[in-house]
Coordinates of C-alpha atoms and ligand atoms in Angstrom, one line a residue:
Chain I
M1 CA -20.4 -2.3 -16.9
I2 CA -18.5 -4.5 -19.3
R3 CA -19.0 -4.5 -23.0
F4 CA -17.0 -6.5 -25.6
D5 CA -17.6 -5.3 -29.2
H6 CA -16.3 -7.8 -31.7
V7 CA -13.1 -8.3 -29.8
S8 CA -10.3 -10.5 -31.0
K9 CA -7.0 -11.2 -29.3
R10 CA -4.1 -12.6 -31.3
Y11 CA -1.0 -13.3 -29.2
P12 CA 2.3 -12.3 -30.7
S13 CA 3.0 -16.0 -31.3
G14 CA 0.1 -16.0 -33.7
H15 CA -2.2 -17.9 -31.5
E16 CA -5.8 -16.7 -31.5
G17 CA -6.7 -16.3 -27.8
L18 CA -10.1 -14.7 -28.4
N19 CA -12.0 -14.6 -31.7
N20 CA -14.7 -12.0 -32.4
V21 CA -16.2 -11.9 -28.9
S22 CA -19.2 -9.7 -28.2
F23 CA -21.2 -9.5 -25.0
H24 CA -22.6 -7.0 -22.5
L25 CA -22.5 -7.4 -18.8
K26 CA -24.8 -4.9 -17.1
D27 CA -24.1 -3.0 -13.8
G28 CA -24.7 -5.3 -10.9
E29 CA -25.0 -8.4 -13.0
M30 CA -23.2 -11.6 -12.3
A31 CA -21.9 -14.1 -14.9
F32 CA -19.8 -17.2 -15.1
L33 CA -17.3 -17.7 -17.9
T34 CA -16.8 -21.3 -18.7
G35 CA -14.9 -23.3 -21.3
H36 CA -12.2 -25.9 -21.6
S37 CA -8.7 -25.2 -20.7
G38 CA -7.2 -22.9 -23.2
A39 CA -10.6 -21.6 -24.3
G40 CA -9.6 -18.1 -23.6
K41 CA -11.2 -17.4 -20.2
S42 CA -8.1 -15.9 -18.7
T43 CA -7.4 -13.9 -21.9
L44 CA -10.9 -12.3 -21.7
L45 CA -10.3 -11.3 -18.1
K46 CA -6.9 -10.0 -18.9
L47 CA -8.4 -7.7 -21.5
I48 CA -10.7 -6.2 -18.9
A49 CA -7.8 -5.6 -16.5
I50 CA -5.6 -4.2 -19.4
I51 CA -3.0 -6.9 -18.7
E52 CA -3.4 -7.7 -22.4
R53 CA -4.8 -5.5 -25.2
S54 CA -7.2 -6.5 -27.9
T55 CA -5.9 -6.8 -31.4
R56 CA -9.3 -6.1 -32.9
G57 CA -12.6 -4.7 -31.6
N58 CA -13.2 -2.6 -28.5
V59 CA -13.5 -3.3 -24.8
Y60 CA -15.6 -0.9 -22.6
V61 CA -15.6 -0.9 -18.8
A62 CA -17.9 1.5 -16.9
G63 CA -18.6 3.3 -20.1
K64 CA -14.9 4.0 -20.9
I65 CA -13.2 2.5 -23.8
L66 CA -10.0 0.6 -22.8
T67 CA -8.6 -0.1 -26.2
N68 CA -6.5 3.1 -26.4
S69 CA -6.0 3.8 -22.7
K70 CA -2.7 5.4 -21.9
R71 CA -0.1 3.9 -19.6
H72 CA -0.8 6.5 -16.9
Q73 CA -4.5 5.9 -17.0
I74 CA -4.2 2.2 -16.2
P75 CA -3.7 2.4 -12.4
E76 CA -6.9 4.4 -11.9
I77 CA -8.9 1.9 -14.0
R78 CA -7.5 -1.1 -12.2
R79 CA -8.3 0.4 -8.8
N80 CA -11.9 0.0 -9.6
I81 CA -11.6 -3.6 -10.5
G82 CA -11.1 -6.3 -7.8
I83 CA -9.2 -9.2 -9.4
V84 CA -8.8 -12.7 -8.0
F85 CA -6.0 -14.4 -9.9
Q86 CA -5.7 -17.9 -11.1
N87 CA -2.3 -18.2 -9.4
N88 CA -3.3 -16.4 -6.2
S89 CA -0.3 -14.0 -6.6
L90 CA 0.2 -13.2 -2.9
L91 CA 3.4 -11.6 -1.7
T92 CA 5.1 -14.4 0.1
D93 CA 7.2 -12.1 2.4
R94 CA 4.2 -10.2 3.8
S95 CA 1.6 -11.3 6.3
V96 CA -1.9 -12.1 5.3
F97 CA -3.0 -8.7 6.7
H98 CA -0.4 -6.8 4.7
N99 CA -1.4 -8.7 1.5
V100 CA -5.0 -7.8 1.9
A101 CA -4.1 -4.2 2.9
L102 CA -2.1 -3.6 -0.2
P103 CA -5.0 -2.1 -2.4
L104 CA -5.9 0.2 0.5
V105 CA -2.3 1.3 1.0
I106 CA -2.0 2.1 -2.7
A107 CA -5.2 4.1 -2.6
G108 CA -4.0 6.0 0.4
Y109 CA -6.5 5.0 3.0
R110 CA -6.0 6.1 6.6
H111 CA -4.3 3.7 9.0
Q112 CA -7.4 2.9 11.1
E113 CA -9.6 2.6 8.1
I114 CA -7.2 0.0 6.6
G115 CA -7.2 -2.1 9.7
R116 CA -11.0 -2.0 9.9
R117 CA -11.6 -2.9 6.3
V118 CA -8.9 -5.6 6.1
R119 CA -10.4 -7.3 9.1
A120 CA -13.9 -7.1 7.7
S121 CA -12.7 -8.5 4.5
L122 CA -10.8 -11.4 6.2
D123 CA -13.8 -12.0 8.3
K124 CA -15.9 -12.5 5.2
V125 CA -13.6 -15.3 3.9
G126 CA -13.2 -16.8 7.3
L127 CA -9.5 -16.1 7.8
L128 CA -9.6 -13.4 10.5
S129 CA -7.6 -15.6 12.9
R130 CA -4.8 -15.9 10.3
E131 CA -4.1 -12.3 9.7
T132 CA -0.5 -12.5 11.0
S133 CA 0.4 -15.7 9.1
L134 CA 2.6 -15.7 6.0
P135 CA 0.8 -16.9 2.9
L136 CA 3.1 -19.9 2.5
T137 CA 2.0 -21.2 5.8
L138 CA -1.6 -21.4 4.6
S139 CA -3.2 -24.2 2.6
T140 CA -3.7 -23.5 -1.1
G141 CA -7.4 -23.0 -0.5
E142 CA -6.8 -20.5 2.3
Q143 CA -4.3 -18.6 0.1
Q144 CA -7.0 -18.4 -2.6
R145 CA -9.4 -17.0 0.0
V146 CA -6.8 -14.4 1.0
G147 CA -6.7 -13.5 -2.7
I148 CA -10.4 -13.0 -2.6
A149 CA -10.2 -10.8 0.5
R150 CA -7.7 -8.7 -1.2
A151 CA -9.8 -8.3 -4.3
V152 CA -12.9 -7.1 -2.4
V153 CA -11.2 -5.1 0.3
N154 CA -11.6 -1.7 -1.3
R155 CA -15.2 -2.5 -2.4
P156 CA -14.6 -2.2 -6.2
P157 CA -17.7 -1.9 -8.4
L158 CA -16.4 -4.7 -10.6
L159 CA -15.0 -8.0 -9.4
L160 CA -13.2 -10.4 -11.7
A161 CA -12.2 -13.9 -10.6
D162 CA -10.1 -16.4 -12.5
E163 CA -10.7 -20.0 -11.2
P164 CA -11.3 -18.8 -7.7
T165 CA -12.3 -22.3 -6.6
G166 CA -9.6 -24.1 -8.5
N167 CA -8.0 -25.5 -5.3
L168 CA -11.1 -25.8 -3.1
D169 CA -13.1 -28.9 -2.3
P170 CA -16.8 -28.8 -3.5
E171 CA -18.2 -27.6 -0.2
L172 CA -15.8 -24.7 0.1
S173 CA -16.1 -23.9 -3.6
K174 CA -19.8 -23.4 -3.1
E175 CA -19.3 -21.2 -0.2
V176 CA -16.9 -19.0 -2.1
M177 CA -19.3 -18.8 -5.0
L178 CA -22.1 -17.8 -2.5
L179 CA -19.7 -15.1 -1.2
F180 CA -19.5 -13.8 -4.8
Q181 CA -23.2 -13.9 -5.0
Q182 CA -23.4 -11.7 -1.9
F183 CA -21.3 -9.2 -3.6
K184 CA -23.6 -9.2 -6.5
Q185 CA -26.5 -8.6 -4.1
V186 CA -24.8 -5.4 -2.9
G187 CA -24.5 -4.1 -6.4
V188 CA -21.1 -5.4 -7.5
T189 CA -20.7 -6.6 -11.1
V190 CA -19.1 -10.0 -10.9
L191 CA -17.5 -12.1 -13.6
I192 CA -16.1 -15.5 -12.7
A193 CA -14.1 -17.8 -14.9
T194 CA -14.4 -21.4 -14.0
H195 CA -14.6 -24.8 -15.5
D196 CA -16.7 -26.3 -12.7
L197 CA -19.9 -26.6 -14.7
S198 CA -21.8 -28.5 -12.0
L199 CA -21.1 -25.7 -9.6
V200 CA -22.3 -23.1 -12.1
S201 CA -25.5 -24.9 -12.7
E202 CA -26.3 -24.6 -9.0
F203 CA -26.4 -20.8 -9.1
G204 CA -28.8 -19.9 -11.9
E205 CA -26.7 -17.0 -13.0
R206 CA -25.8 -16.0 -16.5
C207 CA -23.2 -18.2 -18.1
L208 CA -20.9 -17.3 -21.0
A209 CA -19.4 -20.4 -22.6
L210 CA -16.2 -20.1 -24.6
E211 CA -14.7 -22.5 -27.0
N212 CA -11.4 -21.9 -28.8
G213 CA -11.8 -18.2 -28.2
R214 CA -15.4 -17.9 -29.4
I215 CA -18.5 -17.5 -27.4
I216 CA -20.6 -20.6 -28.1
S217 CA -23.5 -19.9 -25.7
D218 CA -24.8 -17.1 -23.5
K219 CA -27.7 -18.1 -21.3
N220 CA -28.9 -18.4 -17.8
S221 CA -27.7 -21.6 -16.4
F222 CA -30.2 -24.1 -15.2
K223 CA -31.1 -23.3 -11.7
R224 CA -31.4 -26.2 -9.4
D225 CA -33.5 -25.8 -6.4
R226 CA -31.4 -24.7 -3.5
I227 CA -32.4 -25.0 0.1
K228 CA -32.1 -21.5 1.5
S229 CA -31.6 -22.4 5.2
H230 CA -30.2 -19.0 6.3
Chain C
M1 CA -8.9 -33.2 7.9
S2 CA -7.7 -29.7 7.9
S3 CA -10.1 -28.6 5.2
L4 CA -12.9 -30.0 7.4
N5 CA -11.7 -27.8 10.1
D6 CA -11.6 -24.9 7.8
R7 CA -15.1 -25.5 6.8
Q8 CA -16.4 -25.7 10.3
Q9 CA -14.9 -22.5 11.3
N10 CA -15.6 -20.9 7.9
R11 CA -19.3 -21.6 7.5
P12 CA -20.7 -19.7 10.4
V13 CA -18.4 -16.8 9.7
T14 CA -19.4 -16.6 6.0
Y15 CA -23.0 -16.6 6.7
S16 CA -22.9 -14.5 9.8
H17 CA -21.3 -11.8 7.7
Y18 CA -24.7 -11.3 6.2
T19 CA -26.3 -10.1 9.3
K20 CA -23.3 -8.8 11.1
N21 CA -22.1 -6.6 8.2
K22 CA -25.5 -5.7 6.9
R23 CA -25.1 -2.1 7.6
E24 CA -21.7 -2.1 5.9
S25 CA -23.2 -4.0 2.9
S26 CA -26.0 -1.6 2.3
D27 CA -23.5 1.1 2.7
A28 CA -21.5 -0.5 -0.1
K29 CA -24.7 -1.0 -2.1
S30 CA -25.6 2.6 -2.1
A31 CA -22.1 3.5 -3.1
Q32 CA -22.1 1.0 -5.9
S33 CA -25.4 2.1 -7.4
R34 CA -24.3 5.6 -7.2
V35 CA -21.3 4.9 -9.3
S36 CA -23.5 4.6 -12.4
S37 CA -25.1 8.0 -12.2
G38 CA -22.8 10.8 -13.1
E39 CA -24.0 13.6 -10.7
S40 CA -23.5 11.5 -7.6
K41 CA -19.9 10.6 -8.6
A42 CA -18.5 13.6 -6.8
N43 CA -20.6 12.7 -3.8
D44 CA -19.1 9.3 -3.8
R45 CA -15.7 10.7 -4.1
A46 CA -16.3 13.1 -1.2
K47 CA -17.4 10.1 0.8
R48 CA -14.2 8.2 -0.1
K49 CA -12.1 11.2 0.8
S50 CA -13.4 11.1 4.4
V51 CA -11.8 7.7 4.9
Q52 CA -8.8 8.4 2.7
H53 CA -6.2 10.9 3.6
S54 CA -6.5 14.4 2.2
T55 CA -4.2 14.8 -0.8
F56 CA -1.4 16.5 1.1
A57 CA -1.7 14.4 4.3
S58 CA -1.8 11.2 2.2
Y59 CA 1.2 12.4 0.2
F60 CA 3.1 13.1 3.4
A61 CA 2.0 9.9 5.2
N62 CA 2.8 7.8 2.2
H63 CA 6.3 9.3 2.0
V64 CA 7.0 8.8 5.7
W65 CA 5.8 5.3 5.5
A66 CA 7.9 4.5 2.5
L67 CA 10.9 6.2 4.1
V68 CA 10.7 4.2 7.3
S69 CA 9.8 0.9 5.7
T70 CA 12.6 1.3 3.2
L71 CA 15.1 1.6 6.0
G72 CA 13.6 -1.5 7.5
S73 CA 14.2 -3.5 4.3
L74 CA 17.7 -2.2 4.1
Y75 CA 18.2 -3.4 7.6
R76 CA 17.0 -6.8 6.6
T77 CA 19.8 -7.2 4.1
P78 CA 22.7 -5.9 6.2
L79 CA 25.5 -7.3 4.1
S80 CA 24.5 -5.8 0.8
T81 CA 23.5 -2.6 2.5
M82 CA 26.9 -2.4 4.2
M83 CA 28.9 -3.1 1.0
T84 CA 27.0 -0.6 -1.0
T85 CA 27.2 2.2 1.6
T86 CA 30.8 1.5 2.3
V87 CA 31.8 1.8 -1.3
I88 CA 29.7 5.0 -1.6
G89 CA 31.4 6.2 1.6
I90 CA 34.9 5.7 0.3
A91 CA 34.0 7.2 -3.1
L92 CA 32.7 10.3 -1.4
A93 CA 35.5 10.4 1.2
L94 CA 38.3 10.4 -1.4
P95 CA 37.5 13.7 -3.1
A96 CA 36.1 15.3 0.0
G97 CA 39.2 14.4 2.0
L98 CA 41.5 15.8 -0.8
F99 CA 39.3 18.9 -0.8
V100 CA 39.9 19.4 2.9
L101 CA 43.7 18.9 2.5
L102 CA 43.7 21.4 -0.3
Q103 CA 41.8 23.8 1.7
N104 CA 44.4 23.5 4.4
V105 CA 47.2 24.1 2.0
Q106 CA 45.4 27.2 0.7
H107 CA 44.8 28.4 4.2
L108 CA 48.4 28.0 5.0
S109 CA 49.6 29.8 1.9
S110 CA 47.1 32.6 2.3
S111 CA 48.5 33.3 5.8
W112 CA 51.7 34.1 4.0
D113 CA 50.1 36.7 1.8
N114 CA 49.1 36.3 -1.8
G115 CA 50.8 36.5 -5.1
T116 CA 54.1 38.0 -6.2
Q117 CA 55.7 40.7 -4.2
I118 CA 58.8 42.8 -4.8
S119 CA 60.8 44.3 -2.0
L120 CA 62.6 47.5 -2.8
F121 CA 65.5 48.1 -0.3
L122 CA 66.1 51.8 -0.3
K123 CA 69.5 53.4 0.0
H124 CA 70.5 54.5 3.5
D125 CA 70.7 58.1 2.6
V126 CA 67.3 58.5 1.1
K127 CA 65.3 61.3 2.7
S128 CA 61.6 61.0 3.5
A129 CA 60.7 63.6 0.9
Q130 CA 62.4 61.5 -1.7
T131 CA 60.6 58.5 -0.4
S132 CA 57.2 60.1 -0.8
E133 CA 58.1 61.3 -4.2
L134 CA 59.1 57.7 -5.1
L135 CA 55.8 56.4 -3.7
S136 CA 53.6 58.6 -5.7
Q137 CA 55.7 57.8 -8.8
L138 CA 55.3 54.1 -8.3
E139 CA 51.6 54.3 -7.5
S140 CA 50.8 55.5 -11.0
Y141 CA 52.3 52.4 -12.4
S142 CA 49.5 50.1 -13.5
L143 CA 51.1 46.8 -12.7
I144 CA 51.4 47.8 -9.0
S145 CA 48.4 47.4 -6.8
D146 CA 49.7 48.1 -3.4
I147 CA 52.8 49.6 -1.8
R148 CA 53.6 49.2 1.9
Y149 CA 56.3 51.3 3.4
I150 CA 58.4 49.9 6.2
S151 CA 60.8 52.4 7.6
A152 CA 64.2 51.4 8.8
A153 CA 63.1 51.9 12.4
Q154 CA 60.0 49.8 12.0
A155 CA 62.0 47.0 10.3
F156 CA 64.5 47.0 13.1
E157 CA 61.8 46.8 15.7
E158 CA 60.1 43.9 13.9
F159 CA 63.3 42.1 13.5
R160 CA 64.2 42.5 17.1
E161 CA 60.8 41.1 18.1
K162 CA 60.8 38.1 15.8
S163 CA 64.4 37.0 15.7
G164 CA 65.0 36.6 19.4
F165 CA 68.3 38.5 19.0
N166 CA 67.0 41.2 21.3
D167 CA 70.1 41.4 23.5
A168 CA 72.6 41.3 20.8
L169 CA 70.9 44.0 18.8
T170 CA 70.9 46.5 21.6
L171 CA 74.7 46.4 21.3
L172 CA 74.4 48.0 17.8
E173 CA 75.0 51.7 17.7
E174 CA 73.2 52.2 14.5
N175 CA 70.3 50.6 12.7
P176 CA 71.9 48.5 10.0
L177 CA 68.6 47.8 8.2
P178 CA 67.4 49.8 5.2
S179 CA 63.9 51.1 4.7
V180 CA 61.8 48.9 2.5
L181 CA 58.9 49.3 0.0
V182 CA 56.9 46.1 -0.3
I183 CA 55.2 46.2 -3.7
S184 CA 52.3 43.9 -4.5
L185 CA 51.5 43.3 -8.1
A186 CA 48.0 43.9 -9.5
N187 CA 48.2 40.6 -11.5
Q188 CA 48.7 37.6 -9.2
Y189 CA 50.4 35.6 -11.9
P190 CA 52.4 38.1 -14.0
S191 CA 54.3 36.8 -17.0
E192 CA 58.0 36.5 -16.8
A193 CA 58.5 39.3 -19.3
E194 CA 56.3 41.8 -17.4
V195 CA 58.2 41.0 -14.2
N196 CA 61.5 41.4 -15.8
V197 CA 60.6 44.8 -17.3
L198 CA 59.3 46.0 -14.0
M199 CA 62.4 44.7 -12.1
E200 CA 64.7 46.4 -14.6
Y201 CA 62.8 49.7 -14.1
L202 CA 62.8 49.4 -10.3
S203 CA 66.4 48.5 -9.8
N204 CA 67.4 51.5 -11.9
L205 CA 65.5 54.0 -9.7
E206 CA 67.8 56.4 -8.1
S207 CA 66.9 55.9 -4.5
V208 CA 66.7 52.1 -4.7
D209 CA 69.5 50.0 -3.5
T210 CA 68.3 46.6 -4.6
A211 CA 65.0 45.2 -5.9
Q212 CA 64.2 41.7 -4.8
L213 CA 61.6 39.5 -6.3
D214 CA 59.9 37.8 -3.4
M215 CA 57.6 35.0 -3.0
Q216 CA 57.4 33.9 -6.5
W217 CA 57.3 30.4 -5.3
L218 CA 54.1 31.3 -3.6
A219 CA 52.6 32.3 -6.9
R220 CA 53.8 29.0 -8.2
L221 CA 52.2 27.2 -5.3
N222 CA 49.0 28.9 -6.0
G223 CA 49.3 27.8 -9.6
M224 CA 49.8 24.2 -8.4
I225 CA 46.8 24.5 -6.1
Q226 CA 44.7 25.5 -9.1
I227 CA 45.9 22.5 -11.0
A228 CA 45.2 20.3 -8.0
Q229 CA 41.7 21.8 -7.8
R230 CA 41.0 21.0 -11.4
G231 CA 42.3 17.4 -10.9
L232 CA 40.2 17.1 -7.8
F233 CA 37.2 18.2 -9.8
I234 CA 37.8 15.5 -12.3
V235 CA 38.4 12.9 -9.7
A236 CA 35.2 14.0 -7.9
L237 CA 33.2 13.8 -11.1
L238 CA 34.5 10.3 -11.9
L239 CA 33.8 9.0 -8.4
G240 CA 30.4 10.7 -8.5
L241 CA 29.7 8.7 -11.7
A242 CA 30.9 5.6 -9.9
I243 CA 28.5 6.2 -7.1
L244 CA 25.7 6.5 -9.6
V245 CA 26.6 3.2 -11.1
I246 CA 26.9 1.5 -7.8
V247 CA 23.6 2.7 -6.5
G248 CA 21.9 2.1 -9.8
N249 CA 23.2 -1.5 -9.8
T250 CA 22.1 -2.2 -6.3
I251 CA 18.7 -0.8 -7.0
R252 CA 18.4 -2.8 -10.1
L253 CA 19.1 -6.0 -8.1
T254 CA 16.5 -4.9 -5.5
I255 CA 14.0 -4.3 -8.3
Q256 CA 14.6 -7.8 -9.7
N257 CA 14.3 -9.3 -6.3
R258 CA 11.0 -7.6 -5.8
C259 CA 9.7 -8.2 -9.3
Q260 CA 6.7 -10.2 -8.0
E261 CA 5.7 -7.4 -5.6
I262 CA 5.9 -4.8 -8.4
E263 CA 3.9 -6.9 -10.7
V264 CA 1.1 -7.5 -8.1
S265 CA 1.1 -3.8 -7.1
K266 CA 0.7 -2.8 -10.7
L267 CA -2.2 -5.2 -11.1
I268 CA -3.9 -3.7 -8.1
G269 CA -3.6 -0.3 -9.5
A270 CA -0.5 1.2 -8.0
T271 CA 0.9 4.2 -9.9
D272 CA 4.4 4.3 -11.1
S273 CA 5.3 7.0 -8.6
F274 CA 3.9 4.8 -5.8
I275 CA 5.9 1.8 -6.9
Q276 CA 9.2 3.7 -7.4
R277 CA 9.0 5.5 -4.1
P278 CA 10.6 2.8 -1.9
F279 CA 13.4 2.4 -4.5
L280 CA 14.1 6.1 -4.6
Y281 CA 14.1 6.2 -0.8
G282 CA 16.4 3.2 -0.9
G283 CA 18.8 5.3 -3.0
I284 CA 18.4 8.2 -0.6
W285 CA 19.2 6.0 2.4
Y286 CA 22.3 4.5 0.6
G287 CA 23.5 8.1 -0.1
L288 CA 22.8 9.3 3.4
I289 CA 24.5 6.4 5.1
G290 CA 27.4 6.6 2.5
G291 CA 27.7 10.3 3.3
V292 CA 27.9 9.7 7.0
I293 CA 30.5 7.0 6.4
A294 CA 32.5 9.4 4.3
W295 CA 32.3 12.0 7.0
G296 CA 33.5 9.5 9.5
L297 CA 36.4 8.4 7.4
I298 CA 37.5 12.0 6.9
F299 CA 37.1 12.8 10.5
V300 CA 39.2 9.9 11.6
S301 CA 41.9 10.6 9.0
L302 CA 42.2 14.2 10.0
H303 CA 42.3 13.2 13.6
M304 CA 45.2 10.9 12.8
L305 CA 47.0 13.7 10.9
K306 CA 46.5 16.3 13.6
E307 CA 49.4 15.3 15.9
P308 CA 52.1 15.0 13.2
V309 CA 51.0 18.3 11.6
K310 CA 51.1 20.0 14.9
N311 CA 54.6 18.7 15.6
L312 CA 55.8 19.9 12.2
S313 CA 54.3 23.3 12.6
V314 CA 56.0 23.7 15.9
L315 CA 59.3 23.1 14.2
Y316 CA 58.5 26.0 11.8
S317 CA 57.4 28.0 14.9
S318 CA 54.0 28.3 13.4
D319 CA 50.7 27.9 15.2
F320 CA 49.2 26.2 12.2
T321 CA 46.6 23.5 12.9
L322 CA 44.6 21.4 10.5
I323 CA 41.2 22.8 9.7
G324 CA 38.8 19.9 10.1
L325 CA 35.3 19.5 8.6
G326 CA 33.1 22.4 9.5
V327 CA 29.3 22.1 9.9
Y328 CA 28.9 23.5 6.4
E329 CA 31.2 21.0 4.8
S330 CA 29.8 18.1 6.7
I331 CA 26.2 18.9 5.6
T332 CA 27.5 19.3 2.0
I333 CA 29.1 15.9 2.0
I334 CA 25.9 14.3 3.3
L335 CA 23.7 16.2 0.9
I336 CA 25.9 15.3 -2.1
G337 CA 25.6 11.7 -0.9
I338 CA 21.8 11.9 -0.7
F339 CA 21.6 13.5 -4.1
L340 CA 23.8 11.0 -5.8
G341 CA 22.0 8.1 -4.1
W342 CA 18.6 9.5 -5.3
L343 CA 19.9 10.2 -8.8
G344 CA 21.4 6.7 -9.2
S345 CA 18.2 5.0 -8.1
W346 CA 16.1 7.3 -10.2
V347 CA 18.0 6.4 -13.3
S348 CA 17.8 2.8 -12.5
V349 CA 14.1 2.9 -11.6
R350 CA 13.3 4.7 -14.8
R351 CA 15.0 2.0 -16.8
H352 CA 13.9 -1.1 -15.0
L353 CA 10.5 -0.5 -13.6
R354 CA 8.8 -0.3 -17.0
E355 CA 10.2 -3.7 -18.0
I356 CA 8.1 -5.3 -15.3
E357 CA 4.5 -5.7 -16.4
P358 CA 2.0 -8.1 -15.1
K359 CA 1.4 -11.1 -17.4
Ligands
ATP401 N1 1.1 -15.0 -23.5 C1 0.6 -15.9 -24.4 N2 1.2 -16.0 -25.6 C2 0.8 -16.9 -26.5 N3 -0.4 -17.6 -26.3 C3 -1.0 -17.5 -25.2 C4 -0.6 -16.6 -24.2 N4 -1.5 -16.7 -23.2 C5 -2.4 -17.5 -23.5 N5 -2.2 -18.0 -24.7 C6 -3.0 -19.0 -25.5 O1 -4.3 -18.5 -25.6 C7 -5.2 -19.5 -25.4 C8 -6.2 -19.1 -24.3 O2 -5.5 -19.0 -23.1 P1 -6.2 -18.7 -21.7 O3 -5.1 -18.6 -20.7 O4 -7.1 -17.6 -21.9 O5 -7.0 -20.0 -21.5 P2 -8.0 -20.4 -20.2 O6 -9.3 -20.5 -20.8 O7 -7.8 -19.4 -19.2 O8 -7.4 -21.8 -19.8 P3 -7.3 -22.4 -18.3 O9 -8.6 -22.9 -18.0 O10 -6.3 -23.6 -18.5 O11 -6.7 -21.4 -17.5 C9 -4.4 -20.8 -25.0 O12 -4.4 -21.6 -26.1 C10 -3.1 -20.3 -24.7 O13 -2.1 -21.2 -25.2
MG402 MG1 -6.9 -19.5 -17.3

């Protein structure tokens, strides 16, 4: 689903965001992206969403090469990617419902279908009762979950999340990660950037570790025994 | 405390999703797995289509939605909307109002006949045979387009009717009026030299008493109307340009205000045409409302002029009344408003939408 082929990203300022990064994430695979602050996690995700472009090497998503994608091709590519942003980037003047509905409105879904899917999505993140609230009246953690609901509402085959648990307490963080794992189980490819190593270690998923723009390790994280009570 | 609450209400929901939405999940699963294989891609698309609008319906629904929601957002910023539309209204009303006035002047002057005329007063003793000879002689003259013969009797009759001297005239034993040939020139605006040559020729004709150059002031008036029309055209052009600038600037500010929304929409995969739609509709609404304001301004102004004009025309014993805005003119004003509003926002959107890219 995602393939990086010797990708480097040098920002106009001369700063090297990514340095010769290569990896392959298969269809339906889930991986964590870890690393210190400034390691290049966000940069890597931005290359996938074509928010930034690589300065060397090629990025492939769903078999298509992104490196030379034209301006008018970008919307179609992005529609197939659900993105949870580091700064939740919700529209503050729209209700939770409208925020989550945005990807469906853009894709031209029918009215009833929008309502159905938005509620299903809000239900998944436990915010169904807040659909009429404005984002600023929610806690930061709740806003982040609205962001997740928006990312998954049109069931994209690829889900990217940048620090989706940055503002959540450990319990809630784990629940959100479990939610992402559920998406993996229905076939969604999931890539999550996080610096919460202890949380990562609980899931036994693949883990790409970045340091100063380079991949320093790519392995399955240690899987601690989890009690599956449900 | 509050996060504890969250958790309590969140946990069962999150897990219950698994059983409750199982059908939906497996549905998604099959859709996802099919994405990878090429041949089922069309299948998937077909499935998607069933929940999405068909292309045309979607197009239409999107547009109606954008149109209505744009009006809503204009309503939420009443002051800026009012200022913009009022300025557009005035800028439209000025040339349109002048146009209406000019039309009235033209209408007035056309009721007095067009162009330069020459009246040939014939001598009293001219016989009808001589007259017809003269007529055929003049008709071959290329400068002359039309000749109307008014016999002395006709002239007398007309004079009696129009002057109101009915009683006094009956006392006359003999008709004092001569027969007249009213000559219209082929060229509406003949040169001074041409006219002089013609006048020379006509006054020297045997049966002609005097030749009188009529209504030259009318030709001059028509000339002035033409100048006024040109001037009006230039004024309209400049004010149209002003409208473009006003709308463009307002839309630019709106784009800046909604920068965040545009950024997020682009990130989610909105196309340029989707993003620019509400702004274009904003421009169209500004133009439409501005057009209606312009129409209202002209309507009120004409209404205020109506009385004095009527009073004046009574003094000239004319039944002239101001022509107001017809349906055709009204629609034209509003359409021009809509077009300028759309164009102004289109130019602005083209320029500024590209500058906003997600970071
Ligand atoms: N627009 C930019 N211009 C110049 N340098 C940038 C830009 N964006 C990021 N960088 C630099 O690239 C490096 C990687 O940044 P990135 O945002 O990918 O880090 P990160 O791993 O996401 O960090 P964090 O965990 O703090 O979010 C950083 O050193 C940062 O300073
Ligand atoms: Mg980051």
